[in-house]
PDB file of C-alpha atoms and ligand atoms in Angstrom:
ATOM      1  CA  MET A   1      92.895 104.140  93.822  1.00 64.00           C
ATOM      2  CA  ASN A   2      93.142 101.631  96.604  1.00 79.00           C
ATOM      3  CA  THR A   3      96.471 101.833  98.799  1.00 93.00           C
ATOM      4  CA  SER A   4      98.840  98.977  97.590  1.00 97.00           C
ATOM      5  CA  LYS A   5      99.792  96.495 100.217  1.00 98.00           C
ATOM      6  CA  ILE A   6     103.402  95.470 100.166  1.00 98.00           C
ATOM      7  CA  LEU A   7     105.201  92.757 102.116  1.00 99.00           C
ATOM      8  CA  PHE A   8     108.866  92.169 102.642  1.00 99.00           C
ATOM      9  CA  VAL A   9     110.038  88.731 103.531  1.00 99.00           C
ATOM     10  CA  CYS A  10     113.312  87.245 104.856  1.00 98.00           C
ATOM     11  CA  LEU A  11     114.351  84.400 107.152  1.00 98.00           C
ATOM     12  CA  GLY A  12     114.040  85.902 110.657  1.00 98.00           C
ATOM     13  CA  ASN A  13     112.335  89.248 110.061  1.00 98.00           C
ATOM     14  CA  ILE A  14     114.823  90.964 112.450  1.00 98.00           C
ATOM     15  CA  CYS A  15     117.520  92.215 109.846  1.00 98.00           C
ATOM     16  CA  ARG A  16     116.939  92.527 106.245  1.00 98.00           C
ATOM     17  CA  SER A  17     113.051  92.711 105.743  1.00 98.00           C
ATOM     18  CA  PRO A  18     112.536  95.316 108.758  1.00 98.00           C
ATOM     19  CA  MET A  19     115.285  97.413 107.039  1.00 98.00           C
ATOM     20  CA  ALA A  20     113.449  97.211 103.709  1.00 99.00           C
ATOM     21  CA  HIS A  21     110.176  97.814 105.498  1.00 98.00           C
ATOM     22  CA  GLY A  22     111.452 100.891 107.329  1.00 98.00           C
ATOM     23  CA  LEU A  23     113.141 102.316 104.299  1.00 98.00           C
ATOM     24  CA  VAL A  24     110.080 101.985 101.968  1.00 98.00           C
ATOM     25  CA  ARG A  25     107.765 103.281 104.802  1.00 98.00           C
ATOM     26  CA  HIS A  26     110.003 106.329 105.232  1.00 98.00           C
ATOM     27  CA  LEU A  27     110.311 107.013 101.489  1.00 98.00           C
ATOM     28  CA  ALA A  28     106.593 106.667 100.971  1.00 98.00           C
ATOM     29  CA  GLU A  29     105.679 109.008 103.845  1.00 97.00           C
ATOM     30  CA  ASN A  30     108.228 111.718 102.597  1.00 97.00           C
ATOM     31  CA  GLN A  31     106.917 111.566  99.268  1.00 97.00           C
ATOM     32  CA  PHE A  32     103.233 111.219  99.973  1.00 95.00           C
ATOM     33  CA  VAL A  33     102.899 107.980  98.288  1.00 97.00           C
ATOM     34  CA  ARG A  34     100.080 105.770  99.703  1.00 96.00           C
ATOM     35  CA  LEU A  35     101.465 102.306 100.459  1.00 98.00           C
ATOM     36  CA  ASP A  36     100.749  99.863 103.265  1.00 98.00           C
ATOM     37  CA  VAL A  37     104.061  98.214 104.256  1.00 98.00           C
ATOM     38  CA  ASP A  38     104.635  95.108 106.356  1.00 98.00           C
ATOM     39  CA  SER A  39     107.319  92.562 106.851  1.00 99.00           C
ATOM     40  CA  CYS A  40     107.768  89.003 108.106  1.00 99.00           C
ATOM     41  CA  GLY A  41     109.987  85.955 108.186  1.00 98.00           C
ATOM     42  CA  THR A  42     109.821  82.514 106.591  1.00 98.00           C
ATOM     43  CA  SER A  43     110.589  81.252 110.020  1.00 98.00           C
ATOM     44  CA  GLY A  44     108.999  82.270 113.402  1.00 96.00           C
ATOM     45  CA  TYR A  45     112.309  81.993 115.285  1.00 97.00           C
ATOM     46  CA  HIS A  46     112.179  85.594 116.447  1.00 98.00           C
ATOM     47  CA  ALA A  47     108.409  86.230 116.524  1.00 98.00           C
ATOM     48  CA  GLY A  48     107.523  89.141 118.733  1.00 98.00           C
ATOM     49  CA  GLU A  49     111.017  90.584 118.757  1.00 98.00           C
ATOM     50  CA  ALA A  50     112.033  93.973 117.787  1.00 98.00           C
ATOM     51  CA  PRO A  51     114.618  94.261 114.905  1.00 98.00           C
ATOM     52  CA  ASP A  52     118.196  93.299 115.684  1.00 98.00           C
ATOM     53  CA  LEU A  53     119.993  96.227 117.443  1.00 98.00           C
ATOM     54  CA  ARG A  54     122.422  96.362 114.618  1.00 97.00           C
ATOM     55  CA  ALA A  55     119.682  96.824 112.049  1.00 98.00           C
ATOM     56  CA  GLN A  56     118.033  99.476 114.285  1.00 98.00           C
ATOM     57  CA  ALA A  57     121.325 101.268 114.804  1.00 98.00           C
ATOM     58  CA  LYS A  58     122.057 101.229 111.026  1.00 98.00           C
ATOM     59  CA  MET A  59     118.549 102.632 110.184  1.00 98.00           C
ATOM     60  CA  LYS A  60     118.907 105.294 112.801  1.00 98.00           C
ATOM     61  CA  GLU A  61     122.180 106.415 111.490  1.00 98.00           C
ATOM     62  CA  LYS A  62     120.388 106.901 108.258  1.00 98.00           C
ATOM     63  CA  GLY A  63     117.555 108.804 110.065  1.00 98.00           C
ATOM     64  CA  ILE A  64     114.954 106.089 109.981  1.00 98.00           C
ATOM     65  CA  ASP A  65     113.397 104.686 113.139  1.00 98.00           C
ATOM     66  CA  ILE A  66     112.459 100.978 112.866  1.00 98.00           C
ATOM     67  CA  SER A  67     112.213 100.338 116.684  1.00 98.00           C
ATOM     68  CA  ASP A  68     108.341  99.860 116.502  1.00 98.00           C
ATOM     69  CA  LEU A  69     108.561  96.792 114.242  1.00 98.00           C
ATOM     70  CA  ARG A  70     107.953  93.304 115.530  1.00 98.00           C
ATOM     71  CA  SER A  71     108.821  90.069 113.845  1.00 98.00           C
ATOM     72  CA  ARG A  72     106.192  87.628 112.730  1.00 98.00           C
ATOM     73  CA  ALA A  73     106.121  84.489 110.541  1.00 98.00           C
ATOM     74  CA  PHE A  74     104.795  84.531 107.026  1.00 98.00           C
ATOM     75  CA  SER A  75     101.394  82.829 106.685  1.00 98.00           C
ATOM     76  CA  GLN A  76      99.347  81.505 103.950  1.00 97.00           C
ATOM     77  CA  SER A  77      96.844  84.369 104.389  1.00 98.00           C
ATOM     78  CA  ASP A  78      99.569  86.816 103.339  1.00 98.00           C
ATOM     79  CA  PHE A  79      99.023  85.839  99.731  1.00 98.00           C
ATOM     80  CA  ASN A  80      95.588  87.177  99.969  1.00 98.00           C
ATOM     81  CA  GLU A  81      96.228  90.121 102.141  1.00 98.00           C
ATOM     82  CA  PHE A  82      99.170  91.547 100.136  1.00 98.00           C
ATOM     83  CA  ASP A  83      99.346  92.860  96.514  1.00 98.00           C
ATOM     84  CA  GLU A  84     103.236  92.544  96.167  1.00 98.00           C
ATOM     85  CA  ILE A  85     105.480  90.305  98.153  1.00 99.00           C
ATOM     86  CA  TYR A  86     109.176  90.844  98.000  1.00 99.00           C
ATOM     87  CA  VAL A  87     111.770  88.354  99.241  1.00 98.00           C
ATOM     88  CA  MET A  88     115.398  88.956 100.024  1.00 98.00           C
ATOM     89  CA  ASP A  89     117.183  85.873  98.758  1.00 98.00           C
ATOM     90  CA  LEU A  90     116.685  82.709  96.802  1.00 98.00           C
ATOM     91  CA  SER A  91     116.135  80.573  99.900  1.00 98.00           C
ATOM     92  CA  ASN A  92     113.203  82.896 100.972  1.00 98.00           C
ATOM     93  CA  LEU A  93     111.832  82.704  97.335  1.00 98.00           C
ATOM     94  CA  LYS A  94     111.822  78.881  97.435  1.00 98.00           C
ATOM     95  CA  ASP A  95     110.073  78.855 100.924  1.00 98.00           C
ATOM     96  CA  VAL A  96     107.462  81.394  99.982  1.00 98.00           C
ATOM     97  CA  MET A  97     106.710  79.784  96.567  1.00 98.00           C
ATOM     98  CA  ALA A  98     106.351  76.403  98.328  1.00 98.00           C
ATOM     99  CA  MET A  99     103.393  77.818 100.203  1.00 98.00           C
ATOM    100  CA  ALA A 100     101.681  79.430  97.200  1.00 98.00           C
ATOM    101  CA  GLN A 101      98.566  77.526  96.050  1.00 96.00           C
ATOM    102  CA  THR A 102      97.621  79.416  92.968  1.00 98.00           C
ATOM    103  CA  GLU A 103      99.391  81.099  90.034  1.00 98.00           C
ATOM    104  CA  GLU A 104      97.918  84.405  91.305  1.00 98.00           C
ATOM    105  CA  HIS A 105      99.735  83.892  94.498  1.00 98.00           C
ATOM    106  CA  LYS A 106     103.018  83.026  92.781  1.00 98.00           C
ATOM    107  CA  ASN A 107     102.761  86.054  90.563  1.00 98.00           C
ATOM    108  CA  LYS A 108     102.813  88.319  93.533  1.00 98.00           C
ATOM    109  CA  VAL A 109     106.313  87.090  94.726  1.00 98.00           C
ATOM    110  CA  GLN A 110     109.554  88.494  93.488  1.00 98.00           C
ATOM    111  CA  LEU A 111     113.241  88.897  94.599  1.00 98.00           C
ATOM    112  CA  PHE A 112     113.180  92.544  95.856  1.00 98.00           C
ATOM    113  CA  LEU A 113     116.509  93.387  94.058  1.00 98.00           C
ATOM    114  CA  LYS A 114     114.955  92.390  90.665  1.00 98.00           C
ATOM    115  CA  LEU A 115     113.325  95.872  90.727  1.00 98.00           C
ATOM    116  CA  GLY A 116     116.809  97.535  90.948  1.00 96.00           C
ATOM    117  CA  THR A 117     120.006  97.841  89.090  1.00 92.00           C
ATOM    118  CA  GLU A 118     122.367  95.923  91.365  1.00 91.00           C
ATOM    119  CA  GLU A 119     124.350  93.083  89.853  1.00 93.00           C
ATOM    120  CA  THR A 120     123.322  90.756  92.631  1.00 96.00           C
ATOM    121  CA  LEU A 121     119.861  89.616  93.117  1.00 98.00           C
ATOM    122  CA  GLU A 122     120.148  88.534  96.723  1.00 98.00           C
ATOM    123  CA  VAL A 123     120.449  90.619  99.817  1.00 98.00           C
ATOM    124  CA  PRO A 124     123.132  88.663 101.924  1.00 97.00           C
ATOM    125  CA  ASP A 125     121.981  87.695 105.482  1.00 97.00           C
ATOM    126  CA  PRO A 126     123.999  90.035 107.873  1.00 97.00           C
ATOM    127  CA  TYR A 127     122.938  88.134 111.035  1.00 97.00           C
ATOM    128  CA  TYR A 128     126.167  86.152 111.656  1.00 94.00           C
ATOM    129  CA  GLY A 129     128.480  88.704 110.090  1.00 88.00           C
ATOM    130  CA  SER A 130     130.101  92.097 111.032  1.00 83.00           C
ATOM    131  CA  GLU A 131     128.490  95.532 111.195  1.00 81.00           C
ATOM    132  CA  ASP A 132     129.682  95.980 107.616  1.00 93.00           C
ATOM    133  CA  GLY A 133     126.911  93.596 106.391  1.00 97.00           C
ATOM    134  CA  PHE A 134     124.232  95.960 107.631  1.00 98.00           C
ATOM    135  CA  GLU A 135     125.677  98.891 105.539  1.00 98.00           C
ATOM    136  CA  LEU A 136     125.660  96.501 102.550  1.00 97.00           C
ATOM    137  CA  VAL A 137     121.992  95.601 103.128  1.00 98.00           C
ATOM    138  CA  TYR A 138     121.055  99.191 103.389  1.00 98.00           C
ATOM    139  CA  GLN A 139     123.039 100.073 100.145  1.00 98.00           C
ATOM    140  CA  LEU A 140     121.671  97.227  98.079  1.00 98.00           C
ATOM    141  CA  LEU A 141     118.022  98.109  99.101  1.00 98.00           C
ATOM    142  CA  GLN A 142     118.155 101.703  97.813  1.00 98.00           C
ATOM    143  CA  ASN A 143     117.660 101.282  93.989  1.00 97.00           C
ATOM    144  CA  SER A 144     114.836  98.780  94.508  1.00 98.00           C
ATOM    145  CA  ALA A 145     113.067 100.918  97.091  1.00 98.00           C
ATOM    146  CA  LYS A 146     113.277 103.882  94.765  1.00 98.00           C
ATOM    147  CA  THR A 147     111.796 101.851  91.719  1.00 98.00           C
ATOM    148  CA  LEU A 148     109.064 100.552  94.206  1.00 98.00           C
ATOM    149  CA  ILE A 149     108.076 104.141  95.142  1.00 98.00           C
ATOM    150  CA  ALA A 150     108.245 105.357  91.554  1.00 98.00           C
ATOM    151  CA  ASN A 151     105.951 102.461  90.531  1.00 97.00           C
ATOM    152  CA  HIS A 152     103.305 103.730  92.912  1.00 97.00           C
ATOM    153  CA  LYS A 153     103.488 107.387  92.101  1.00 93.00           C
TER     154      LYS A 153
HETATM  155  P1  4NP B 201     117.144  88.091 108.619  1.00 96.34           P
HETATM  156  O1  4NP B 201     118.454  87.568 109.455  1.00 96.34           O
HETATM  157  O2  4NP B 201     116.612  86.892 107.938  1.00 96.34           O
HETATM  158  O3  4NP B 201     117.680  89.089 107.744  1.00 96.34           O
HETATM  159  O4  4NP B 201     116.262  88.678 109.702  1.00 96.34           O
HETATM  160  C1  4NP B 201     118.475  86.525 110.204  1.00 96.34           C
HETATM  161  C2  4NP B 201     118.042  86.595 111.507  1.00 96.34           C
HETATM  162  C3  4NP B 201     117.982  85.552 112.405  1.00 96.34           C
HETATM  163  C4  4NP B 201     118.518  84.240 111.938  1.00 96.34           C
HETATM  164  C5  4NP B 201     118.790  84.094 110.607  1.00 96.34           C
HETATM  165  C6  4NP B 201     118.734  85.231 109.707  1.00 96.34           C
HETATM  166  N1  4NP B 201     118.434  83.252 112.930  1.00 96.34           N
HETATM  167  O5  4NP B 201     118.734  82.068 112.278  1.00 96.34           O
HETATM  168  O6  4NP B 201     118.130  83.334 113.935  1.00 96.34           O
END
């Protein structure tokens, strides 16, 4: 079977989507699940930048290194490149859906937390908040990440 290509999308691609990217990459590697994982932002505000230092620190605390990741903006070609596109909040969903040109493209896009069991369907943006926000992001991602891995076993 071909390796599935998974894309995580948030606004800046320096907090939430790199955390999801790093978490799923880590779980896939540890469990020998073949996944190609990438992440990007609906904006290019931080293009070329490494993840926010608070996101890097939170992931390092959990044993996951995301220092190699670099921000890039979502592009139209991502709809063809990726099999599954997971967005972090409803604003990301609206922005990505607005760029979709076919039903096939639209069907690839979903709120990431829909895979999980959390009551909330949105991963809140931690950028302007306190350090606690990054722990919350990490916790909210867990169930959905496990489901995603299980779906590809
Ligand atoms: P992210 O967080 O979408 O989780 O990467 C943000 C990062 C930067 C900005 C907004 C959200 N910003 O406006 O610069």
